[in-house]
XYZ file of C-alpha atoms in Angstrom:
362
model
C 127.643 67.400 -13.800
C 127.405 63.674 -12.662
C 125.794 64.538 -9.234
C 122.257 64.113 -8.026
C 119.795 64.979 -5.216
C 119.433 62.252 -2.724
C 118.795 61.144 0.812
C 121.083 58.684 2.561
C 119.477 56.218 5.130
C 121.194 54.258 7.817
C 119.882 50.991 9.435
C 121.324 48.818 12.370
C 121.760 45.247 11.405
C 122.831 42.114 13.098
C 126.516 41.576 12.313
C 125.958 37.734 11.938
C 123.804 38.344 8.911
C 125.809 37.153 5.709
C 126.584 40.007 3.403
C 125.580 38.027 0.318
C 122.172 37.722 1.807
C 121.997 41.307 2.416
C 122.797 41.880 -1.257
C 120.265 39.197 -2.458
C 117.498 40.647 -0.250
C 118.097 44.439 -1.073
C 118.427 44.327 -4.924
C 114.827 43.529 -5.865
C 113.545 45.695 -3.085
C 115.549 48.657 -3.890
C 115.007 48.539 -7.570
C 111.192 48.559 -7.025
C 110.992 50.621 -3.900
C 110.852 53.904 -6.077
C 107.433 53.309 -7.203
C 106.331 54.872 -3.904
C 109.690 56.299 -2.578
C 110.739 58.124 -5.709
C 110.452 61.952 -5.624
C 110.125 62.481 -9.375
C 112.500 64.365 -11.977
C 111.854 66.241 -15.045
C 114.244 65.041 -17.747
C 117.092 62.605 -18.142
C 120.751 63.256 -17.783
C 122.577 60.152 -18.409
C 120.474 59.327 -21.576
C 120.185 62.848 -22.536
C 116.318 62.579 -22.973
C 115.017 65.888 -21.716
C 111.478 65.660 -22.609
C 110.224 63.185 -20.088
C 109.168 62.705 -16.480
C 111.063 59.948 -14.396
C 109.539 58.706 -11.044
C 112.830 58.986 -9.338
C 115.746 61.407 -9.018
C 118.634 59.100 -8.297
C 118.093 56.013 -10.380
C 120.014 56.751 -13.470
C 123.074 57.526 -11.352
C 123.925 53.803 -10.602
C 126.324 51.580 -12.145
C 127.438 48.617 -10.093
C 125.738 46.225 -7.750
C 127.992 46.626 -4.601
C 130.938 48.894 -3.632
C 132.021 51.339 -1.002
C 131.770 54.362 -3.377
C 129.005 57.009 -3.176
C 130.287 59.628 -5.691
C 131.844 57.478 -8.588
C 130.554 54.097 -9.975
C 127.682 54.354 -7.345
C 126.483 50.896 -6.165
C 122.946 49.787 -5.433
C 124.284 48.260 -2.164
C 126.833 50.396 -0.437
C 129.298 48.408 1.520
C 130.261 51.333 4.070
C 130.141 49.972 7.517
C 130.637 52.207 10.387
C 128.062 51.096 13.040
C 128.855 53.539 15.721
C 127.678 50.602 18.041
C 129.236 47.302 19.137
C 130.957 46.195 16.036
C 130.927 42.591 17.071
C 127.281 42.597 17.209
C 126.119 45.096 14.583
C 126.859 46.578 11.217
C 125.451 49.800 9.728
C 123.563 49.356 6.468
C 124.294 52.692 4.505
C 121.650 53.066 1.839
C 122.358 55.749 -0.872
C 119.628 54.755 -3.390
C 116.862 56.960 -2.017
C 115.505 60.217 -3.161
C 114.997 63.569 -1.531
C 111.494 63.175 -0.245
C 109.321 66.055 0.823
C 106.401 64.073 1.930
C 106.237 62.820 5.563
C 104.222 59.937 4.419
C 106.558 58.952 1.806
C 109.410 59.301 4.089
C 107.679 57.139 6.811
C 106.646 54.470 4.357
C 110.174 54.451 2.750
C 112.037 54.044 6.026
C 109.543 51.829 7.658
C 109.260 49.427 4.770
C 113.030 49.318 4.501
C 113.424 48.574 8.128
C 110.965 45.725 7.883
C 112.896 44.318 5.046
C 116.114 44.454 7.046
C 114.341 42.404 9.591
C 113.333 39.852 6.962
C 116.952 39.715 5.728
C 118.102 39.091 9.300
C 115.599 36.202 9.604
C 116.416 34.918 6.140
C 112.974 35.188 4.989
C 113.090 36.478 1.500
C 111.155 36.164 -1.778
C 112.763 33.813 -4.383
C 113.230 36.556 -6.854
C 116.588 37.490 -8.516
C 116.591 40.394 -11.071
C 118.433 39.617 -14.231
C 120.118 43.142 -14.280
C 119.421 45.215 -11.160
C 121.123 48.222 -12.373
C 119.036 48.309 -15.593
C 115.874 47.388 -13.811
C 116.495 50.545 -11.362
C 116.848 52.763 -14.337
C 114.068 51.246 -16.532
C 111.462 51.363 -13.808
C 112.278 55.169 -13.251
C 112.075 55.895 -16.879
C 108.935 53.766 -17.781
C 106.373 56.186 -19.265
C 103.664 53.464 -19.144
C 103.882 53.033 -15.458
C 103.778 49.300 -15.752
C 107.233 48.932 -14.033
C 108.124 45.786 -15.423
C 111.439 44.258 -14.066
C 113.010 41.074 -15.746
C 113.856 38.337 -13.392
C 115.875 35.245 -13.500
C 113.931 32.061 -14.465
C 112.159 31.254 -17.652
C 113.325 33.508 -20.663
C 112.190 37.112 -20.794
C 110.080 36.736 -17.548
C 108.873 40.187 -16.628
C 107.142 40.925 -13.306
C 105.441 44.198 -12.307
C 107.344 46.115 -9.581
C 104.156 46.344 -7.483
C 104.108 42.478 -7.472
C 107.705 42.282 -6.382
C 106.917 44.675 -3.556
C 103.869 42.559 -2.601
C 106.317 39.541 -2.184
C 108.187 41.502 0.619
C 105.072 42.939 2.216
C 103.424 39.458 2.388
C 106.384 38.144 4.338
C 106.628 41.196 6.502
C 102.863 40.851 7.258
C 103.354 37.227 8.463
C 106.392 38.121 10.530
C 105.673 41.468 12.072
C 101.831 42.069 12.221
C 100.956 42.852 15.840
C 104.478 43.795 16.812
C 103.622 47.273 17.740
C 101.325 50.046 16.442
C 104.006 51.750 14.264
C 104.882 48.474 12.521
C 101.227 47.879 11.885
C 100.941 51.415 10.399
C 103.690 50.700 8.051
C 102.167 47.504 6.874
C 98.932 49.086 6.227
C 100.307 52.134 4.430
C 102.647 49.995 2.359
C 99.645 47.678 1.124
C 97.213 50.457 0.663
C 99.931 52.446 -1.389
C 100.583 49.490 -3.741
C 96.897 48.999 -4.247
C 96.631 52.656 -5.226
C 99.681 52.410 -7.616
C 98.130 49.444 -9.316
C 94.587 50.919 -9.690
C 94.908 54.774 -9.721
C 98.171 56.248 -8.847
C 96.792 59.874 -9.135
C 94.907 59.128 -5.870
C 98.369 59.382 -4.144
C 98.620 63.146 -4.973
C 99.675 64.732 -1.714
C 101.277 61.698 -0.232
C 103.540 60.060 -2.714
C 106.177 62.755 -3.940
C 106.587 61.670 -7.565
C 102.810 61.626 -8.209
C 102.427 64.977 -6.412
C 105.307 66.520 -8.369
C 103.998 65.280 -11.612
C 100.533 66.742 -10.832
C 102.181 70.104 -10.307
C 104.443 69.846 -13.348
C 101.531 68.863 -15.601
C 99.383 71.678 -14.216
C 101.976 74.163 -14.640
C 102.756 72.873 -18.304
C 99.079 73.165 -19.274
C 98.558 76.533 -17.789
C 101.603 78.028 -19.558
C 101.243 76.033 -22.677
C 104.648 74.443 -22.476
C 105.894 71.488 -24.522
C 108.226 68.479 -23.516
C 109.898 68.946 -26.838
C 110.919 72.492 -26.579
C 114.283 73.071 -24.832
C 113.351 76.544 -23.406
C 110.217 75.070 -21.927
C 112.059 72.183 -20.385
C 114.131 74.715 -18.465
C 110.912 76.209 -17.017
C 109.783 72.763 -16.132
C 113.019 71.850 -14.506
C 112.948 74.991 -12.380
C 109.435 73.965 -11.176
C 111.003 70.478 -10.390
C 113.710 71.999 -8.173
C 111.206 74.401 -6.519
C 109.355 71.575 -5.354
C 112.172 70.804 -2.883
C 112.797 74.285 -1.781
C 112.898 74.108 2.052
C 111.777 77.744 2.396
C 108.366 77.308 3.756
C 107.259 80.521 2.221
C 108.208 79.798 -1.329
C 108.751 75.968 -1.768
C 106.144 74.362 -3.964
C 105.742 71.419 -1.494
C 104.998 73.701 1.337
C 102.597 75.835 -0.577
C 100.527 72.611 -1.076
C 100.923 71.774 2.533
C 99.588 75.270 3.554
C 96.563 74.491 1.517
C 95.939 71.418 3.237
C 96.578 69.269 0.022
C 99.429 67.045 1.637
C 99.089 64.151 4.001
C 101.016 65.076 7.236
C 101.858 62.673 9.996
C 103.104 64.987 12.682
C 102.205 68.559 13.735
C 104.800 71.491 13.781
C 104.810 71.485 17.576
C 105.915 67.860 17.559
C 108.707 68.587 15.202
C 109.947 71.633 17.189
C 110.005 69.493 20.390
C 111.809 66.715 18.723
C 114.485 69.064 17.533
C 115.268 69.742 21.249
C 114.147 66.744 23.165
C 115.406 63.101 21.934
C 113.219 60.102 22.880
C 114.202 58.747 26.448
C 115.073 55.396 24.865
C 118.094 56.700 22.883
C 121.618 57.477 23.383
C 120.904 60.860 21.910
C 119.135 61.704 24.970
C 122.177 60.732 27.097
C 124.429 63.063 24.933
C 121.882 65.926 25.062
C 121.273 65.760 28.807
C 125.044 65.355 29.479
C 125.718 68.623 27.898
C 122.743 70.322 29.359
C 123.596 69.101 33.017
C 127.285 68.893 32.927
C 128.419 70.674 29.850
C 131.433 72.402 31.370
C 132.974 69.036 32.300
C 132.380 67.545 28.756
C 135.714 67.264 27.063
C 134.585 65.542 23.951
C 131.355 63.895 22.689
C 130.434 61.894 19.604
C 128.337 59.006 18.344
C 129.821 56.408 20.612
C 131.067 57.986 23.787
C 131.206 60.875 26.044
C 134.223 62.000 27.853
C 134.016 63.904 31.155
C 136.756 65.695 32.927
C 136.213 64.995 36.822
C 138.607 65.934 39.582
C 141.678 66.044 37.268
C 140.868 62.716 35.496
C 138.974 61.756 32.456
C 136.038 59.451 32.549
C 134.596 57.989 29.248
C 131.099 56.658 29.047
C 130.891 54.120 26.151
C 127.553 54.778 24.424
C 127.828 51.828 21.800
C 125.432 49.663 23.915
C 122.846 52.115 24.095
C 121.440 51.275 20.667
C 119.318 48.908 22.904
C 116.402 50.782 24.132
C 116.215 49.197 27.612
C 119.791 49.851 28.235
C 119.350 53.431 27.128
C 116.437 54.107 29.153
C 118.157 52.620 32.317
C 121.390 54.765 31.757
C 119.250 57.953 30.918
C 117.203 57.505 34.152
C 120.474 57.470 36.109
C 121.570 60.595 34.433
C 118.256 62.288 35.221
C 118.482 61.398 38.846
C 122.273 62.416 39.101
C 122.719 65.945 40.711
C 126.431 65.928 40.407
C 128.883 64.483 37.776
C 130.574 62.442 40.576
C 127.200 60.859 41.360
C 126.528 60.068 37.856
C 130.038 58.247 37.234
C 129.547 56.423 40.611
C 126.057 55.314 39.938
C 127.012 54.033 36.422
C 129.986 52.212 37.846
C 127.883 50.715 40.541
C 125.311 49.031 38.228
C 125.686 46.035 36.175
C 124.596 47.717 33.111
C 126.502 46.311 30.156
C 128.029 47.075 27.607
C 128.319 50.645 29.067
C 131.808 50.963 30.115
C 133.754 53.603 32.104
C 137.566 54.287 31.345
């Protein structure tokens, strides 16, 4: 009661970015992002309207604009700030508005688009859009049975803008700022644009890539096959069970994975790549340093966490500060030293002998 399925996200942001600008930039984006990031939901809990389908699981559970809470009076913008990095340079944007996506495509688009919007916020390049009531907009878009997804914005009285158009405002700025930055960014921009086009013209074409569309297809097919009614309480129980089964992570019984096994979902990575990633972090990350430290010198590791590794060496403790390794070049340099070191003493001496900053030894 009062809880929901969700997926938290975290993004690194420049500390210098004013928090008011962060809120200003995120509210219209988050309220409308659900048109492609929503995972779909049978029924409504807060309004007690059982016989309907929402495009998002999470939207009806938000009550305020910004706060640190995650379980009570949930905010659209969470103020929790634990960067696990150099706190003078960075903040951690803790996002709690997202659904539990199953689709690889939806996950990549959700995270990729949000990361680009974070970049727009840092560069103060934002659409001139202010939602009249962001909390209501979040709920209304999720509940809209017409799929027009209109949001009321400040300006002339009763000015309503489709959520797709609001997303296009962010997309257009991101295209101007970030096109050509790298292949991954270009993929996000292309997928973002194509998805908005499909949502506007024929959302059913997104079956297998966008979760709420895929789930709705399964629910409708099941309802028709079993002659179930949205108005029958017992029938709704069956439909809700199918809703939950879509998210079952058991690959043998989960509905999403059954579609995947039949080749009806859009995949971005192979199972072999996933298995490798579970054991081999990218070399440009501090996760690589942590993992290799345990692999090579595990008996000497006294403690390990997000921002440092503490070694016991010759009766003393040496702590390697990892907070600067959020920078890819620095992480690669430190990881190369770790790979080349045959002893812990060599690792510590080599790190101390370099001018790599802000890695510190204490």
